[in-house]
Amino acid sequence: MIHRLTVLLIALCLALPASAAEWLRAESEHYVVHAQMNEADLGALVQYLEDFGEVLDIVLPGETTPGRKLELYLAANASEVSRVTNLKLSGVGAGGAEVPVAYVAYDYGREPKRRAGDLLFYLGGYHLSHKFFRPHPVWVRFGFSDFFRTTWRDENGDFILGEPPPAIERRRNIAVPDLRMALAARTSPDDQAAFDRFYQTSAAMVAPLLIEPEQRGVLARYLDAYVSGAPMEVAGETLGDPEALAKVISRRKSARTVPMRRVTLPARAPAAVSITPMSADAAALVEVRIERLLDERREAVSGKLATLTGQFPDSAPVWYEYAAAEFARVQAADFGGLPLMRGFGFANGELIVTANRYSDAEAWRAVNQALALDADHAQARRLKAEIMLGRLVRAGEEPAPDEWDAVRALLEPLAADPQAHPLAAALSYQSWIEQGLTPPDTALDRLGRAFVANAGVADFRYAYAVALARAGKGDVARMLLTSMLNHPEFAEAATRALEEAR
């Protein structure tokens, strides 16, 4: 009996990360992963993610190359993820304009075949959003990502795609009203039960569209209709009668066997992965940074970060995060709760700001403290320039030319690499507009490269479209703006910009 117990304990220890207490940071060609696991396990996981990324490129070759790596933070379980959201989720993504990031459960208690499923979900979404120029509605993103969530690797090293989720999930029927709701939705529901139903419906719709032979080309026709500016319900008609689609889904969910796809990777050298310990301040920032990027609990997040500045007074990253949280409160107080300077091309006399209802003094103090500790902190340089630019736009009298120059001087080292620092490139371009001058060709070119390398970020799509309209390149501008007419946040602005671009 003792011997058997000893064997069970050894097996349990082997199934758990050997060094769960220490946070490590691993970086490869395409990903940055932060996790509490031993170095060997983390290296193997990052290799798996790199291999899966290659599978995605084979199945759905991208149209552009992302300029920034996806940053992943691994939580021990879904309950940790739920602490930073208002829903029971196993993962959450945030921070598109600033950084593509996801906080994802990676549970060693799950069977190895399913353990990485939530990570694969976010890699699938990153691939769809950042490697293609056509935007897509939320049901497509959820469904596409879920399709890859059940991917697994067999004993030969081949990836098996399209395996249905566990039987308990397959038994849930998808009703026609749920299909209609998903096809008409611009955003996912906030209510937990409604969200669960929306997610299940999205996953059930996309799976047959990706793998059933008779559905080939249907999803592409739908996306063409979606980006044409057709109303969501009209675009949904390209999928056919909802009742017929429900029957297709029902057949797949009840079938004993369903079509799956096998992908064999060509031989190649292992990925280059560097692994380093995370400092105590970086580890302390994990959850609160995700909360800040989600931008839903601004005051509470700012308070948490203010506390961390006391615990880590010599940490530039902590001071930057606090400054960013404070400036988010400034932005939210600009005009009707909408950020002034992230409208990219929407300020410039179109919005009248009568008062700055939340002072930027604390954000200014904190960002300067971050730069005093690390003068080369890229995000802090960009944020300081953004605060300065916001002050100039709100100024009651015309700023001096050298004040605008000072903003651009701070941004220049970053804006010169717009693929990696798209927000700096966008703000640099915008500084010319707010100054009332025609931006130089270099600024427009950088903004264009920022968009191309970050095509899934709506802020940059809109900024570049408006910039092209200003430059007299109306055809491309109208195409980009039309593709945003169903966007939940930019639809109204895109409609207005289209009217001006005609």
Short mmCIF file of C-alpha atoms in Angstrom, two decimals:
data_model
loop_
_atom_site.label_atom_id
_atom_site.label_comp_id
_atom_site.label_asym_id
_atom_site.label_seq_id
_atom_site.Cartn_x
_atom_site.Cartn_y
_atom_site.Cartn_z
CA MET A 1 0.00 0.00 0.00
CA ILE A 2 2.82 2.39 0.87
CA HIS A 3 4.61 1.45 -2.30
CA ARG A 4 1.51 2.16 -4.40
CA LEU A 5 1.00 5.54 -2.71
CA THR A 6 4.64 6.43 -3.37
CA VAL A 7 4.21 5.59 -7.05
CA LEU A 8 1.08 7.75 -7.25
CA LEU A 9 2.84 10.70 -5.63
CA ILE A 10 5.80 10.40 -8.00
CA ALA A 11 3.42 10.31 -10.96
CA LEU A 12 1.64 13.40 -9.67
CA CYS A 13 4.92 15.28 -9.27
CA LEU A 14 5.94 14.38 -12.82
CA ALA A 15 2.65 15.80 -14.09
CA LEU A 16 3.24 19.16 -12.42
CA PRO A 17 5.74 21.88 -13.27
CA ALA A 18 8.93 21.28 -11.33
CA SER A 19 9.37 24.91 -10.32
CA ALA A 20 5.88 26.35 -10.04
CA ALA A 21 6.95 29.24 -7.80
CA GLU A 22 9.27 30.97 -10.27
CA TRP A 23 8.01 32.99 -13.20
CA LEU A 24 10.00 32.49 -16.41
CA ARG A 25 9.93 34.41 -19.67
CA ALA A 26 10.49 32.53 -22.93
CA GLU A 27 10.88 34.23 -26.30
CA SER A 28 10.94 32.61 -29.72
CA GLU A 29 10.59 33.90 -33.27
CA HIS A 30 6.85 34.56 -32.99
CA TYR A 31 5.85 34.40 -29.32
CA VAL A 32 6.72 35.62 -25.85
CA VAL A 33 5.46 33.30 -23.10
CA HIS A 34 5.44 34.03 -19.36
CA ALA A 35 4.75 31.07 -17.10
CA GLN A 36 5.37 29.38 -13.77
CA MET A 37 6.90 26.10 -14.92
CA ASN A 38 10.33 24.58 -15.18
CA GLU A 39 12.62 25.57 -18.03
CA ALA A 40 12.43 22.26 -19.89
CA ASP A 41 8.63 22.22 -19.90
CA LEU A 42 8.44 25.84 -20.97
CA GLY A 43 10.91 25.30 -23.81
CA ALA A 44 8.93 22.29 -25.02
CA LEU A 45 5.69 24.26 -24.88
CA VAL A 46 7.09 27.16 -26.90
CA GLN A 47 8.39 24.68 -29.49
CA TYR A 48 4.87 23.22 -29.68
CA LEU A 49 3.41 26.70 -30.22
CA GLU A 50 5.92 27.47 -32.97
CA ASP A 51 5.04 24.17 -34.67
CA PHE A 52 1.34 24.93 -34.38
CA GLY A 53 1.92 28.39 -35.88
CA GLU A 54 3.46 26.67 -38.89
CA VAL A 55 0.36 24.46 -39.14
CA LEU A 56 -1.80 27.59 -39.27
CA ASP A 57 0.37 28.98 -42.06
CA ILE A 58 -0.09 25.76 -44.03
CA VAL A 59 -3.85 25.54 -43.51
CA LEU A 60 -4.54 29.23 -44.06
CA PRO A 61 -1.53 31.08 -45.51
CA GLY A 62 -1.44 34.66 -44.29
CA GLU A 63 -1.48 37.80 -46.41
CA THR A 64 0.87 39.84 -44.23
CA THR A 65 3.49 39.33 -41.53
CA PRO A 66 2.69 40.60 -38.01
CA GLY A 67 5.10 43.26 -36.80
CA ARG A 68 4.76 42.30 -33.12
CA LYS A 69 4.95 39.04 -31.26
CA LEU A 70 1.95 37.73 -29.38
CA GLU A 71 2.63 37.94 -25.64
CA LEU A 72 1.12 35.10 -23.61
CA TYR A 73 0.76 34.92 -19.84
CA LEU A 74 -0.17 31.50 -18.48
CA ALA A 75 -2.51 31.15 -15.53
CA ALA A 76 -2.61 27.95 -13.48
CA ASN A 77 -6.35 27.55 -14.08
CA ALA A 78 -9.45 29.26 -15.43
CA SER A 79 -10.42 30.75 -12.05
CA GLU A 80 -7.30 32.94 -12.15
CA VAL A 81 -8.34 34.27 -15.55
CA SER A 82 -11.85 34.94 -14.31
CA ARG A 83 -10.46 37.26 -11.63
CA VAL A 84 -9.59 39.84 -14.30
CA THR A 85 -12.90 39.54 -16.19
CA ASN A 86 -16.59 39.60 -15.40
CA LEU A 87 -17.16 36.21 -17.08
CA LYS A 88 -16.07 32.64 -16.41
CA LEU A 89 -13.39 32.34 -19.07
CA SER A 90 -10.31 30.22 -19.62
CA GLY A 91 -8.55 33.03 -21.45
CA VAL A 92 -8.82 36.69 -22.36
CA GLY A 93 -7.07 38.86 -24.95
CA ALA A 94 -6.40 42.57 -24.66
CA GLY A 95 -4.35 45.59 -25.65
CA GLY A 96 -4.35 45.51 -29.44
CA ALA A 97 -3.07 49.03 -30.15
CA GLU A 98 -0.45 48.92 -27.42
CA VAL A 99 0.51 45.24 -27.53
CA PRO A 100 -1.16 41.95 -28.58
CA VAL A 101 -1.47 39.98 -25.33
CA ALA A 102 -3.49 37.12 -23.85
CA TYR A 103 -3.91 35.70 -20.36
CA VAL A 104 -4.66 32.01 -20.74
CA ALA A 105 -5.21 29.00 -18.50
CA TYR A 106 -2.66 26.20 -18.88
CA ASP A 107 -3.73 23.53 -16.43
CA TYR A 108 -1.32 20.68 -15.72
CA GLY A 109 -4.24 18.79 -14.26
CA ARG A 110 -5.80 18.33 -17.69
CA GLU A 111 -4.89 15.46 -19.98
CA PRO A 112 -1.87 16.30 -22.18
CA LYS A 113 -3.97 16.07 -25.34
CA ARG A 114 -6.20 18.96 -24.19
CA ARG A 115 -3.79 20.90 -22.00
CA ALA A 116 -2.76 23.47 -24.63
CA GLY A 117 -6.25 23.89 -26.11
CA ASP A 118 -6.85 27.36 -24.70
CA LEU A 119 -3.45 28.52 -25.92
CA LEU A 120 -4.21 27.20 -29.40
CA PHE A 121 -7.47 29.15 -29.30
CA TYR A 122 -5.57 32.42 -28.93
CA LEU A 123 -2.92 31.50 -31.49
CA GLY A 124 -5.71 30.80 -33.95
CA GLY A 125 -7.32 34.15 -33.23
CA TYR A 126 -3.99 35.97 -33.51
CA HIS A 127 -3.37 34.31 -36.89
CA LEU A 128 -6.78 35.31 -38.22
CA SER A 129 -6.62 38.87 -36.90
CA HIS A 130 -3.02 39.80 -37.62
CA LYS A 131 -2.18 38.00 -40.86
CA PHE A 132 -5.18 39.01 -42.97
CA PHE A 133 -6.46 42.35 -44.22
CA ARG A 134 -10.18 41.59 -44.17
CA PRO A 135 -11.76 42.21 -40.77
CA HIS A 136 -14.25 39.67 -39.47
CA PRO A 137 -17.13 39.66 -36.98
CA VAL A 138 -16.82 38.32 -33.47
CA TRP A 139 -18.66 35.05 -34.21
CA VAL A 140 -16.12 34.17 -36.90
CA ARG A 141 -13.21 34.91 -34.58
CA PHE A 142 -14.66 32.78 -31.79
CA GLY A 143 -15.61 29.96 -34.13
CA PHE A 144 -12.31 29.95 -36.02
CA SER A 145 -10.32 29.96 -32.80
CA ASP A 146 -12.45 27.23 -31.26
CA PHE A 147 -11.95 25.03 -34.32
CA PHE A 148 -8.24 24.92 -33.58
CA ARG A 149 -8.69 24.57 -29.81
CA THR A 150 -9.16 20.79 -30.09
CA THR A 151 -6.06 20.28 -32.27
CA TRP A 152 -3.76 17.53 -31.04
CA ARG A 153 -0.57 15.83 -32.14
CA ASP A 154 -0.39 12.07 -32.70
CA GLU A 155 2.47 9.69 -32.07
CA ASN A 156 3.94 10.44 -35.52
CA GLY A 157 4.09 14.18 -34.82
CA ASP A 158 1.22 14.99 -37.18
CA PHE A 159 -1.36 17.59 -36.15
CA ILE A 160 -5.01 16.48 -36.26
CA LEU A 161 -7.47 19.32 -36.93
CA GLY A 162 -11.24 19.43 -36.71
CA GLU A 163 -11.84 16.92 -33.93
CA PRO A 164 -15.16 17.76 -32.30
CA PRO A 165 -15.15 18.90 -28.67
CA PRO A 166 -15.98 16.39 -25.93
CA ALA A 167 -19.35 14.66 -26.18
CA ILE A 168 -20.97 16.76 -23.47
CA GLU A 169 -20.37 19.87 -25.59
CA ARG A 170 -21.50 18.17 -28.79
CA ARG A 171 -24.89 17.23 -27.33
CA ARG A 172 -25.95 20.85 -26.88
CA ASN A 173 -28.39 21.74 -29.64
CA ILE A 174 -27.98 24.95 -31.64
CA ALA A 175 -31.32 26.65 -32.19
CA VAL A 176 -32.15 28.77 -35.24
CA PRO A 177 -32.79 31.88 -33.06
CA ASP A 178 -29.26 31.47 -31.67
CA LEU A 179 -27.88 31.38 -35.22
CA ARG A 180 -29.74 34.55 -36.14
CA MET A 181 -28.55 36.25 -32.95
CA ALA A 182 -24.91 35.37 -33.60
CA LEU A 183 -25.07 36.53 -37.21
CA ALA A 184 -26.52 39.89 -36.18
CA ALA A 185 -24.20 40.52 -33.20
CA ARG A 186 -21.45 43.12 -33.44
CA THR A 187 -20.15 42.27 -29.98
CA SER A 188 -20.33 39.26 -27.69
CA PRO A 189 -22.88 39.34 -24.83
CA ASP A 190 -21.89 40.45 -21.34
CA ASP A 191 -24.27 38.07 -19.59
CA GLN A 192 -22.62 34.74 -18.76
CA ALA A 193 -25.43 32.49 -20.01
CA ALA A 194 -25.88 34.50 -23.19
CA PHE A 195 -22.13 34.52 -23.76
CA ASP A 196 -21.92 30.74 -23.38
CA ARG A 197 -24.74 30.28 -25.88
CA PHE A 198 -23.14 32.75 -28.31
CA TYR A 199 -19.76 31.03 -28.05
CA GLN A 200 -21.21 27.55 -28.59
CA THR A 201 -23.22 28.79 -31.57
CA SER A 202 -20.19 30.48 -33.13
CA ALA A 203 -18.08 27.34 -32.75
CA ALA A 204 -20.80 25.14 -34.18
CA MET A 205 -21.24 27.41 -37.22
CA VAL A 206 -17.60 27.77 -38.18
CA ALA A 207 -16.49 24.13 -37.87
CA PRO A 208 -18.45 22.83 -40.89
CA LEU A 209 -17.59 25.95 -42.89
CA LEU A 210 -13.89 25.18 -42.45
CA ILE A 211 -13.87 21.45 -43.07
CA GLU A 212 -17.03 20.13 -44.79
CA PRO A 213 -16.34 19.78 -48.55
CA GLU A 214 -19.80 21.03 -49.56
CA GLN A 215 -19.24 24.22 -47.52
CA ARG A 216 -16.04 25.17 -49.34
CA GLY A 217 -16.01 28.87 -50.26
CA VAL A 218 -19.07 29.76 -48.20
CA LEU A 219 -17.14 31.51 -45.43
CA ALA A 220 -15.12 33.51 -47.97
CA ARG A 221 -18.35 34.73 -49.61
CA TYR A 222 -19.69 35.72 -46.23
CA LEU A 223 -16.57 37.73 -45.37
CA ASP A 224 -16.74 39.46 -48.77
CA ALA A 225 -20.29 40.55 -47.93
CA TYR A 226 -19.30 41.58 -44.41
CA VAL A 227 -16.46 43.86 -45.54
CA SER A 228 -18.64 45.32 -48.32
CA GLY A 229 -20.51 47.18 -45.60
CA ALA A 230 -23.70 45.17 -45.95
CA PRO A 231 -25.70 45.02 -42.70
CA MET A 232 -24.85 42.04 -40.53
CA GLU A 233 -28.17 40.32 -41.24
CA VAL A 234 -27.73 40.76 -45.01
CA ALA A 235 -24.18 39.40 -44.91
CA GLY A 236 -25.52 36.43 -42.97
CA GLU A 237 -27.80 35.54 -45.89
CA THR A 238 -24.74 34.39 -47.85
CA LEU A 239 -24.56 31.40 -45.50
CA GLY A 240 -27.95 30.22 -46.71
CA ASP A 241 -31.15 29.51 -44.86
CA PRO A 242 -30.53 29.37 -41.08
CA GLU A 243 -32.69 26.27 -40.74
CA ALA A 244 -30.60 24.48 -43.37
CA LEU A 245 -27.41 25.57 -41.59
CA ALA A 246 -28.82 24.29 -38.30
CA LYS A 247 -29.35 20.90 -39.93
CA VAL A 248 -25.76 20.82 -41.18
CA ILE A 249 -24.58 21.59 -37.65
CA SER A 250 -26.89 18.98 -36.16
CA ARG A 251 -25.61 16.28 -38.52
CA ARG A 252 -22.03 17.06 -37.59
CA LYS A 253 -22.74 17.15 -33.85
CA SER A 254 -24.57 13.81 -33.89
CA ALA A 255 -22.32 11.93 -36.31
CA ARG A 256 -20.27 9.00 -35.08
CA THR A 257 -17.34 10.17 -37.20
CA VAL A 258 -16.70 13.62 -38.67
CA PRO A 259 -14.18 14.85 -41.25
CA MET A 260 -10.83 15.83 -39.77
CA ARG A 261 -7.62 17.06 -41.33
CA ARG A 262 -4.10 15.76 -40.82
CA VAL A 263 -1.15 18.15 -41.24
CA THR A 264 2.40 16.83 -41.48
CA LEU A 265 5.12 19.39 -40.90
CA PRO A 266 8.28 19.34 -43.02
CA ALA A 267 11.51 18.62 -41.17
CA ARG A 268 13.20 21.71 -39.77
CA ALA A 269 15.59 22.76 -37.05
CA PRO A 270 14.14 23.29 -33.56
CA ALA A 271 12.97 26.80 -32.75
CA ALA A 272 15.45 29.13 -31.06
CA VAL A 273 14.01 29.80 -27.61
CA SER A 274 15.59 32.02 -24.97
CA ILE A 275 14.39 31.56 -21.39
CA THR A 276 15.13 33.95 -18.54
CA PRO A 277 13.76 34.35 -14.99
CA MET A 278 11.23 37.12 -14.53
CA SER A 279 12.09 39.73 -11.93
CA ALA A 280 9.89 40.15 -8.88
CA ASP A 281 8.37 43.38 -10.20
CA ALA A 282 7.54 41.81 -13.57
CA ALA A 283 5.87 38.86 -11.85
CA ALA A 284 3.87 41.21 -9.62
CA LEU A 285 2.57 43.02 -12.71
CA VAL A 286 1.14 39.96 -14.48
CA GLU A 287 -2.54 40.14 -13.54
CA VAL A 288 -2.82 43.88 -13.02
CA ARG A 289 -1.21 44.55 -16.41
CA ILE A 290 -3.87 42.40 -18.06
CA GLU A 291 -6.54 44.27 -16.11
CA ARG A 292 -5.12 47.60 -17.29
CA LEU A 293 -5.07 46.53 -20.92
CA LEU A 294 -8.67 45.31 -20.65
CA ASP A 295 -9.47 48.90 -19.61
CA GLU A 296 -12.59 48.08 -17.61
CA ARG A 297 -11.63 48.84 -13.99
CA ARG A 298 -9.58 51.99 -14.41
CA GLU A 299 -9.78 53.42 -10.91
CA ALA A 300 -9.24 50.09 -9.14
CA VAL A 301 -6.35 49.17 -11.43
CA SER A 302 -4.70 52.54 -10.91
CA GLY A 303 -4.93 52.01 -7.15
CA LYS A 304 -3.30 48.59 -7.38
CA LEU A 305 -0.48 49.98 -9.49
CA ALA A 306 0.03 52.93 -7.15
CA THR A 307 0.57 50.39 -4.38
CA LEU A 308 3.10 48.52 -6.51
CA THR A 309 5.12 51.71 -7.05
CA GLY A 310 5.62 51.74 -3.30
CA GLN A 311 6.72 48.11 -3.27
CA PHE A 312 8.99 48.48 -6.33
CA PRO A 313 10.09 52.15 -6.36
CA ASP A 314 13.06 51.40 -8.64
CA SER A 315 11.06 49.57 -11.32
CA ALA A 316 10.57 51.46 -14.58
CA PRO A 317 7.97 48.90 -15.81
CA VAL A 318 5.86 49.40 -12.66
CA TRP A 319 5.99 53.17 -12.96
CA TYR A 320 5.09 52.91 -16.66
CA GLU A 321 2.06 50.71 -15.95
CA TYR A 322 0.89 53.14 -13.27
CA ALA A 323 1.33 56.07 -15.65
CA ALA A 324 -0.58 54.24 -18.37
CA ALA A 325 -3.41 53.45 -15.96
CA GLU A 326 -3.62 57.08 -14.88
CA PHE A 327 -3.59 58.31 -18.46
CA ALA A 328 -6.41 55.89 -19.31
CA ARG A 329 -8.48 57.78 -16.75
CA VAL A 330 -7.53 61.05 -18.44
CA GLN A 331 -8.55 59.68 -21.83
CA ALA A 332 -11.87 58.40 -20.52
CA ALA A 333 -12.70 61.88 -19.25
CA ASP A 334 -11.97 63.65 -22.53
CA PHE A 335 -15.27 63.68 -24.39
CA GLY A 336 -18.26 61.51 -23.64
CA GLY A 337 -16.03 58.77 -22.31
CA LEU A 338 -14.23 58.39 -25.65
CA PRO A 339 -10.46 58.89 -25.79
CA LEU A 340 -9.48 62.03 -27.66
CA MET A 341 -6.09 61.03 -29.01
CA ARG A 342 -6.90 57.42 -29.91
CA GLY A 343 -9.48 58.60 -32.43
CA PHE A 344 -6.63 59.02 -34.94
CA GLY A 345 -7.88 61.63 -37.35
CA PHE A 346 -11.06 62.25 -35.41
CA ALA A 347 -9.89 65.19 -33.33
CA ASN A 348 -8.50 68.13 -35.34
CA GLY A 349 -11.37 70.52 -34.72
CA GLU A 350 -14.17 67.94 -34.97
CA LEU A 351 -14.44 67.44 -31.24
CA ILE A 352 -14.76 70.41 -28.93
CA VAL A 353 -13.22 69.68 -25.55
CA THR A 354 -14.48 72.13 -22.98
CA ALA A 355 -12.77 70.71 -19.93
CA ASN A 356 -10.21 68.14 -18.91
CA ARG A 357 -12.16 66.51 -16.12
CA TYR A 358 -9.34 64.31 -14.83
CA SER A 359 -5.88 65.75 -14.37
CA ASP A 360 -2.97 64.19 -16.21
CA ALA A 361 -0.55 65.38 -13.50
CA GLU A 362 -0.16 61.97 -11.88
CA ALA A 363 0.32 60.23 -15.24
CA TRP A 364 2.95 62.83 -16.09
CA ARG A 365 4.77 62.36 -12.79
CA ALA A 366 4.75 58.58 -13.13
CA VAL A 367 5.91 58.42 -16.74
CA ASN A 368 8.77 60.78 -16.00
CA GLN A 369 9.75 58.58 -13.06
CA ALA A 370 9.78 55.56 -15.37
CA LEU A 371 12.06 57.37 -17.82
CA ALA A 372 14.32 58.58 -15.02
CA LEU A 373 14.86 54.92 -14.16
CA ASP A 374 15.15 53.76 -17.79
CA ALA A 375 15.53 56.46 -20.43
CA ASP A 376 15.16 53.88 -23.20
CA HIS A 377 11.88 52.37 -21.98
CA ALA A 378 10.03 52.35 -25.32
CA GLN A 379 6.47 52.35 -24.03
CA ALA A 380 7.24 55.10 -21.51
CA ARG A 381 8.75 57.27 -24.28
CA ARG A 382 5.63 56.77 -26.37
CA LEU A 383 3.31 57.49 -23.44
CA LYS A 384 5.14 60.68 -22.47
CA ALA A 385 4.84 61.88 -26.06
CA GLU A 386 1.14 60.98 -26.04
CA ILE A 387 0.54 62.97 -22.85
CA MET A 388 2.42 65.93 -24.35
CA LEU A 389 0.40 65.68 -27.55
CA GLY A 390 -2.85 65.53 -25.59
CA ARG A 391 -1.85 68.68 -23.72
CA LEU A 392 -1.13 70.53 -26.95
CA VAL A 393 -4.48 69.52 -28.44
CA ARG A 394 -6.30 70.72 -25.33
CA ALA A 395 -4.30 73.95 -25.09
CA GLY A 396 -6.35 77.11 -25.04
CA GLU A 397 -3.87 78.96 -27.25
CA GLU A 398 -1.73 77.97 -30.22
CA PRO A 399 1.34 76.00 -29.08
CA ALA A 400 4.76 77.03 -30.33
CA PRO A 401 6.22 74.96 -33.22
CA ASP A 402 9.03 73.64 -31.04
CA GLU A 403 6.47 72.07 -28.71
CA TRP A 404 5.18 69.90 -31.56
CA ASP A 405 8.76 69.14 -32.52
CA ALA A 406 9.46 67.93 -28.99
CA VAL A 407 6.63 65.41 -29.24
CA ARG A 408 7.94 64.05 -32.53
CA ALA A 409 11.51 63.92 -31.22
CA LEU A 410 10.40 61.62 -28.41
CA LEU A 411 8.52 59.39 -30.86
CA GLU A 412 11.10 59.35 -33.66
CA PRO A 413 13.25 56.38 -32.57
CA LEU A 414 10.10 54.28 -32.23
CA ALA A 415 8.18 55.61 -35.23
CA ALA A 416 11.16 54.76 -37.42
CA ASP A 417 10.24 51.10 -36.82
CA PRO A 418 6.47 51.27 -37.37
CA GLN A 419 5.97 47.52 -37.64
CA ALA A 420 7.18 47.03 -34.06
CA HIS A 421 5.91 50.36 -32.70
CA PRO A 422 2.72 51.12 -34.65
CA LEU A 423 1.20 53.32 -31.95
CA ALA A 424 4.22 55.62 -32.01
CA ALA A 425 3.99 55.89 -35.81
CA ALA A 426 0.28 56.70 -35.62
CA LEU A 427 0.79 59.38 -32.95
CA SER A 428 3.69 60.90 -34.87
CA TYR A 429 1.52 61.23 -37.98
CA GLN A 430 -1.32 62.65 -35.92
CA SER A 431 0.93 65.31 -34.44
CA TRP A 432 1.23 66.95 -37.86
CA ILE A 433 -2.54 66.95 -38.30
CA GLU A 434 -3.16 68.47 -34.89
CA GLN A 435 -0.52 71.11 -35.63
CA GLY A 436 -2.49 72.02 -38.75
CA LEU A 437 0.24 70.96 -41.19
CA THR A 438 0.32 68.43 -44.01
CA PRO A 439 2.24 65.38 -42.75
CA PRO A 440 5.40 64.55 -44.73
CA ASP A 441 5.34 61.49 -46.98
CA THR A 442 7.56 59.69 -44.48
CA ALA A 443 4.91 59.98 -41.78
CA LEU A 444 2.20 58.62 -44.09
CA ASP A 445 4.44 55.78 -45.23
CA ARG A 446 5.20 54.82 -41.65
CA LEU A 447 1.52 54.84 -40.76
CA GLY A 448 0.85 52.58 -43.73
CA ARG A 449 3.53 50.13 -42.66
CA ALA A 450 2.15 50.20 -39.11
CA PHE A 451 -1.26 49.16 -40.45
CA VAL A 452 0.06 46.47 -42.79
CA ALA A 453 2.01 44.79 -39.97
CA ASN A 454 -0.90 45.13 -37.53
CA ALA A 455 -3.86 44.70 -39.84
CA GLY A 456 -6.13 43.29 -37.14
CA VAL A 457 -6.00 46.43 -34.98
CA ALA A 458 -8.97 48.62 -35.88
CA ASP A 459 -7.31 51.79 -34.56
CA PHE A 460 -4.59 51.57 -37.20
CA ARG A 461 -7.00 50.63 -39.99
CA TYR A 462 -9.09 53.70 -39.28
CA ALA A 463 -6.08 55.98 -38.83
CA TYR A 464 -4.57 54.90 -42.14
CA ALA A 465 -7.88 55.16 -43.99
CA VAL A 466 -8.41 58.74 -42.81
CA ALA A 467 -4.79 59.59 -43.64
CA LEU A 468 -5.21 58.24 -47.18
CA ALA A 469 -8.38 60.28 -47.62
CA ARG A 470 -6.52 63.40 -46.54
CA ALA A 471 -3.75 62.56 -49.02
CA GLY A 472 -6.23 62.31 -51.88
CA LYS A 473 -6.02 58.51 -52.16
CA GLY A 474 -9.76 58.10 -51.93
CA ASP A 475 -10.23 54.67 -53.50
CA VAL A 476 -8.16 52.77 -50.94
CA ALA A 477 -9.45 54.98 -48.12
CA ARG A 478 -13.07 54.23 -49.03
CA MET A 479 -12.34 50.50 -49.24
CA LEU A 480 -10.81 50.47 -45.76
CA LEU A 481 -13.55 52.61 -44.25
CA THR A 482 -16.28 50.50 -45.87
CA SER A 483 -14.76 47.41 -44.29
CA MET A 484 -15.35 49.02 -40.87
CA LEU A 485 -19.06 49.80 -41.26
CA ASN A 486 -19.98 46.82 -39.07
CA HIS A 487 -17.28 47.44 -36.48
CA PRO A 488 -18.79 47.87 -33.00
CA GLU A 489 -16.63 50.89 -32.09
CA PHE A 490 -15.70 52.49 -35.41
CA ALA A 491 -18.91 52.13 -37.45
CA GLU A 492 -20.12 55.67 -36.76
CA ALA A 493 -16.71 57.26 -37.31
CA ALA A 494 -16.19 55.24 -40.50
CA THR A 495 -19.58 56.36 -41.82
CA ARG A 496 -18.71 60.01 -41.21
CA ALA A 497 -15.28 59.63 -42.75
CA LEU A 498 -16.77 57.95 -45.82
CA GLU A 499 -19.12 60.87 -46.34
CA GLU A 500 -16.17 63.26 -46.26
CA ALA A 501 -14.04 61.05 -48.52
CA ARG A 502 -16.55 60.91 -51.39
#
